[in-house]
Amino acid sequence: MTDPDYSGLPDELSVLVTRHWQRFQEVGHVLPDALLKDLPRVWAGSDYVAEQFIRDADLGDWLAGCALKARLEPGRLGEEISQAVMACDDEDALKATLRRLRHRHMVRLIWRDLTGLADYHATVADLSLLADTLIATALEKLYQWACERNGTPRDEQGRPVKLVVLAMGKLGARELNLSSDIDLIFAYEDEGEIEGERRNLTHHQFFLRLGQQLIKALDQATGDGFVFRVDMRLRPWGKSGALAVGFDAMESYYENQGREWERYALIKMRPVAGDLDAGARLIERLNPFVYRRYIDYGAFESLREMKGLIEREVNRKGMQADVKLGAGGIREVEFIVQAFQLIRGGQLPSLRDPNLMKVLPMLVEEGMLPEDVVAELADAYVFLRDVEHRLQAVNDRQTQRLPDDELGWQRLTFAMDFSARAPFERALRRHREQVRYHFSQVIADPQQEAEVSEGDQELLDLWRGDVDRDAAVAHLEAIGVQQAGEVLDQLENLRHSRSVENMQRIGRDRLDKLMPLLLEALGYQGHGAVTAARLISFVESVLRRSAYIALLVENPGALTQLVKLSGASPWIAERLARHPVLLDELLDVSTLYSPPARSQLDDELRQQLLRVAEDDLEQQMEVLRNFKQAHLLRVAASEVTEVLPLMKVSDYLTWLAESILNQVVMLAWEPMVERHGRPLRDDGQPCSPDFVVVGYGKLGGIELGHNSDLDLVFLHDAASGGSTDGDKPVSNEQFYARLGQRIVHILSTRTMSGQLYEVDTRLRPSGSAGLLVSSMEAFRKYQLQDAWTWEHQALVRARVVAGCNRARQRFEAIRDEVLCRERDQEALRVDVLAMRDKMVDHLASNQPGCFHLKQDPGGIVDIEFMVQYGVLRWASRHGELTRFTDNVRLLETLAALELMPAQDAGLLREAYLAYRSAAHRASLRKEKSIVGDGEFRELRDGVRTIWQHWFDLSK
């Protein structure tokens, strides 16, 4: 047998491998030639591999017969292990078989790793697959034996109940180390009893014993070693808890007693053996504990506390050389990723993947970390995990500690493909420094960098009531707080409220951190009692959800915006208190005050809905509502800070409604088609969807306000008397009626996040007495034969806001036909004036000294009626009057056609915009659209003068 070539090894490693080779020869083993070239490199890196070759005479032939260049194939691996395990007659044989299989495959994995045939990703994936397969096969055999001895546990329907083995940590994430403990939890879905000859055995007793047997099969050190060291301490109640836990008990534990660190642990939970389907159901049940519905910035504080405990332990035990727990180590990369998973995982299910390397790129996609930062973290993580593997490969020992002797350093340097220790240490130091820097940027306490000043301590004492009143008022005034005495009274009322006094410790600690910061921001911006009252109302609304308090402590910029916007608008303050999830919008000023374009709105909403299961309507409705609330806040913030003018505000609010409506139509359409098939058109082709939502009023006129409802009419263009083409066909009319009902349901149902829009469908043909969804032909016939003049006025402002282009074109043709009809001018004038008189009688303010911006003579409705009258009077001769639906452009068109004097059109435009702007501001102040009689006097008089002339009332 030819000796290996040691010339490529450093001298000390050559001596080491030579000793291994001599022992190998002494026991009389033979090495296949195919392994001779790489053996020096592998044995230089792993005494464990060399020892296995010496112990197992057949190992060389087995390894040479493996496809060393290929990854493990699940089916082939499962078949190999299953055949070996199922041939076992007793537990001793099972233990021996499992250990032999484990040793052989570990040698193969280390061989591939040290020779460069496998990179980090392949190594951890194959290790995890090996562990999964060994655990699952061992459990299957032990379960079979247990059922033969004791009977089979069954649920109420008589189906077998199996143990679920849940992997945590590295195995759960499919990132298992070369020599790692495996963290497991045992669970089962159904309680019950197994009837026996002597006495009944409960499911709990059955699975407790089964779990003990599985641990013994995997963990017990025999003459053949062990399979995996098993750690069960992550189970509910830890060491004192039952070894196997029912699903109900487990869910109850996490719901009522779960600790913060357990949330981090459960991120990586994955069913690996037993009833995998039941395991998936359990994870769904536990997700609400792990991933909060809201944005959970309390995760940062908890991570800092956990990291602090680890660092103190590291320093106490002198573990700075630990590449996992030391500064800039593996754990810090994991903490960064887990922080974002816990903060955002409730809203972004894609972040719930246990595998760190799969989640890292998503942090870039979701805009949470810059691409270069993620690239540095990924490179550092892989480098550190490779170092970890090289350290563990030496003796199959769980260690992350750098060597403390020269031979160890030589071995590690060579295994990491570095020519010398110095360049390797430089690379290691660079990666750890980058990790440490990014960790400090993400996890660092924003209050930690600046020492607590005397003023900060005084504000904390003031909030806690430890400062006498005169001194407290003086201090508030000194930092710029207005009406300091009133503000102090508000603080005392909050502090003594039952809600604050009953807070849990962690929540109260967070509140004590927030209040001095809030008072400082209040004074810096020069606000007083009114703003303070709004802020305190907000604080009261989040006392039981202190993660929102943590968000403000962690993000001083968000706190600044909260104070600023609450001072500017009670409407914004109330919306934030009602939907504190909107605090997320305050984190990025660049997006808060820069509303997106229409196409960006569509893309953003589509992306958010893609994260939700297609059949989860409840969650889809939540996404829609949260999306709307977030953008309402953005546009309100832009308006109160005068970043956006009125016309842009209305455009944005209208685009927002249109984006939502288009998605709602598809969410309603697709399940209907799946259930009943598609309706058919007159030409026999399936509809796609041949349906439109027509917006009337402010929506149609592109003039939506912050609290506007939606005036909608639904129309379809399917064949009359036809039916759908699915397995459960219904008539076209019935299909579209249900579609309309479904759309209204999605829009108007109140959920935990509120209502999307108040919907008014009374402008449809025949009003409330008519069909919810009309055919195009029925709509045309109604408009031409039965509609009242006021309905044609409403049609002036009608346009398609959602649906397909084909049906849109049909509606626009009908609208043009109706509006362009020749009309009796006197009858039109009488009808319009009569309707306006009726509205004044019923809707005007009738309050002396007041002016209703919309309903009173000289207000918004007067201008709208003049425009509508002009369109209906002259559209038959000037078709361009049907092009626009908004009043401003219609006024410009009337002037351009010389149907209205340009001076009159200009005054009406000025008045219209001034009234609407005042109404918007009143809405944001939560006031009615009523002003003093003296306001807008000149514009009102001008509008009434034009009204008199327009309708020939001056005669």
GROMACS .gro file of N, CA and C in nm, residues 287 290-297 340-352 366 368 548 551 579-585 587 607-613 619 622-623 625-627 630 753:
model
  147
  287ASN      N    1  -4.744   3.062   1.678
  287ASN     CA    2  -4.696   3.182   1.609
  287ASN      C    3  -4.740   3.313   1.675
  290VAL      N    4  -4.490   3.409   1.931
  290VAL     CA    5  -4.358   3.446   1.880
  290VAL      C    6  -4.363   3.577   1.804
  291TYR      N    7  -4.461   3.590   1.716
  291TYR     CA    8  -4.468   3.704   1.626
  291TYR      C    9  -4.590   3.789   1.661
  292ARG      N   10  -4.566   3.908   1.712
  292ARG     CA   11  -4.675   3.998   1.750
  292ARG      C   12  -4.740   4.057   1.625
  293ARG      N   13  -4.870   4.085   1.635
  293ARG     CA   14  -4.941   4.149   1.524
  293ARG      C   15  -4.886   4.288   1.499
  294TYR      N   16  -4.840   4.352   1.607
  294TYR     CA   17  -4.788   4.488   1.594
  294TYR      C   18  -4.636   4.485   1.578
  295ILE      N   19  -4.578   4.600   1.553
  295ILE     CA   20  -4.433   4.613   1.538
  295ILE      C   21  -4.372   4.613   1.676
  296ASP      N   22  -4.287   4.514   1.704
  296ASP     CA   23  -4.244   4.488   1.841
  296ASP      C   24  -4.101   4.536   1.865
  297TYR      N   25  -4.086   4.666   1.890
  297TYR     CA   26  -3.952   4.719   1.915
  297TYR      C   27  -3.901   4.682   2.053
  340PHE      N   28  -3.502   4.160   1.384
  340PHE     CA   29  -3.594   4.198   1.276
  340PHE      C   30  -3.705   4.095   1.258
  341GLN      N   31  -3.674   3.969   1.282
  341GLN     CA   32  -3.778   3.866   1.272
  341GLN      C   33  -3.887   3.890   1.376
  342LEU      N   34  -3.848   3.922   1.498
  342LEU     CA   35  -3.948   3.942   1.603
  342LEU      C   36  -4.021   4.074   1.586
  343ILE      N   37  -3.951   4.176   1.541
  343ILE     CA   38  -4.014   4.307   1.526
  343ILE      C   39  -4.114   4.305   1.412
  344ARG      N   40  -4.075   4.244   1.300
  344ARG     CA   41  -4.157   4.252   1.178
  344ARG      C   42  -4.225   4.121   1.140
  345GLY      N   43  -4.187   4.011   1.204
  345GLY     CA   44  -4.239   3.881   1.162
  345GLY      C   45  -4.389   3.869   1.172
  346GLY      N   46  -4.451   3.944   1.262
  346GLY     CA   47  -4.596   3.939   1.273
  346GLY      C   48  -4.664   3.994   1.150
  347GLN      N   49  -4.599   4.089   1.083
  347GLN     CA   50  -4.658   4.150   0.963
  347GLN      C   51  -4.603   4.091   0.834
  348LEU      N   52  -4.480   4.035   0.840
  348LEU     CA   53  -4.416   3.981   0.721
  348LEU      C   54  -4.385   3.833   0.743
  349PRO      N   55  -4.477   3.746   0.707
  349PRO     CA   56  -4.455   3.602   0.729
  349PRO      C   57  -4.329   3.549   0.662
  350SER      N   58  -4.281   3.616   0.557
  350SER     CA   59  -4.159   3.569   0.491
  350SER      C   60  -4.038   3.573   0.583
  351LEU      N   61  -4.043   3.655   0.688
  351LEU     CA   62  -3.931   3.664   0.781
  351LEU      C   63  -3.931   3.551   0.885
  352ARG      N   64  -4.030   3.465   0.881
  352ARG     CA   65  -4.042   3.361   0.984
  352ARG      C   66  -3.959   3.236   0.953
  366GLU      N   67  -3.692   4.409   0.209
  366GLU     CA   68  -3.793   4.482   0.286
  366GLU      C   69  -3.741   4.618   0.333
  368MET      N   70  -3.497   4.692   0.538
  368MET     CA   71  -3.462   4.700   0.680
  368MET      C   72  -3.312   4.720   0.702
  548TYR      N   73  -4.497   4.938   2.178
  548TYR     CA   74  -4.506   5.068   2.110
  548TYR      C   75  -4.431   5.175   2.188
  551LEU      N   76  -4.080   5.129   2.099
  551LEU     CA   77  -4.049   5.184   1.967
  551LEU      C   78  -4.010   5.330   1.977
  579HIS      N   79  -5.481   5.343   1.614
  579HIS     CA   80  -5.405   5.245   1.536
  579HIS      C   81  -5.255   5.268   1.561
  580PRO      N   82  -5.205   5.232   1.678
  580PRO     CA   83  -5.064   5.260   1.708
  580PRO      C   84  -4.966   5.188   1.616
  581VAL      N   85  -5.014   5.089   1.542
  581VAL     CA   86  -4.927   5.024   1.444
  581VAL      C   87  -4.874   5.127   1.344
  582LEU      N   88  -4.943   5.240   1.331
  582LEU     CA   89  -4.900   5.346   1.238
  582LEU      C   90  -4.773   5.415   1.282
  583LEU      N   91  -4.731   5.392   1.405
  583LEU     CA   92  -4.604   5.451   1.450
  583LEU      C   93  -4.490   5.413   1.357
  584ASP      N   94  -4.502   5.300   1.295
  584ASP     CA   95  -4.399   5.255   1.202
  584ASP      C   96  -4.375   5.358   1.092
  585GLU      N   97  -4.480   5.429   1.054
  585GLU     CA   98  -4.467   5.529   0.948
  585GLU      C   99  -4.383   5.648   0.991
  587LEU      N  100  -4.104   5.635   1.146
  587LEU     CA  101  -3.963   5.600   1.155
  587LEU      C  102  -3.881   5.659   1.042
  607GLN      N  103  -4.765   4.385  -0.331
  607GLN     CA  104  -4.659   4.312  -0.261
  607GLN      C  105  -4.705   4.271  -0.121
  608GLN      N  106  -4.773   4.360  -0.052
  608GLN     CA  107  -4.819   4.326   0.083
  608GLN      C  108  -4.920   4.212   0.080
  609LEU      N  109  -5.009   4.211  -0.018
  609LEU     CA  110  -5.110   4.105  -0.025
  609LEU      C  111  -5.048   3.971  -0.067
  610LEU      N  112  -4.937   3.976  -0.141
  610LEU     CA  113  -4.872   3.852  -0.183
  610LEU      C  114  -4.817   3.775  -0.063
  611ARG      N  115  -4.796   3.845   0.048
  611ARG     CA  116  -4.741   3.779   0.167
  611ARG      C  117  -4.847   3.702   0.244
  612VAL      N  118  -4.971   3.715   0.203
  612VAL     CA  119  -5.082   3.652   0.274
  612VAL      C  120  -5.135   3.535   0.191
  613ALA      N  121  -5.173   3.428   0.257
  613ALA     CA  122  -5.230   3.313   0.187
  613ALA      C  123  -5.353   3.355   0.108
  619GLN      N  124  -5.704   3.795   0.694
  619GLN     CA  125  -5.574   3.861   0.697
  619GLN      C  126  -5.560   3.958   0.580
  622GLU      N  127  -5.713   4.272   0.685
  622GLU     CA  128  -5.627   4.345   0.777
  622GLU      C  129  -5.517   4.419   0.701
  623VAL      N  130  -5.459   4.353   0.602
  623VAL     CA  131  -5.355   4.417   0.521
  623VAL      C  132  -5.410   4.542   0.453
  625ARG      N  133  -5.662   4.730   0.541
  625ARG     CA  134  -5.690   4.835   0.638
  625ARG      C  135  -5.562   4.901   0.688
  626ASN      N  136  -5.462   4.821   0.718
  626ASN     CA  137  -5.335   4.877   0.764
  626ASN      C  138  -5.269   4.962   0.656
  627PHE      N  139  -5.281   4.916   0.532
  627PHE     CA  140  -5.226   4.992   0.418
  627PHE      C  141  -5.295   5.128   0.408
  630ALA      N  142  -5.198   5.362   0.702
  630ALA     CA  143  -5.061   5.412   0.689
  630ALA      C  144  -5.055   5.527   0.589
  753SER      N  145  -5.883   4.632   1.292
  753SER     CA  146  -5.814   4.750   1.239
  753SER      C  147  -5.911   4.852   1.183
   0.00000   0.00000   0.00000
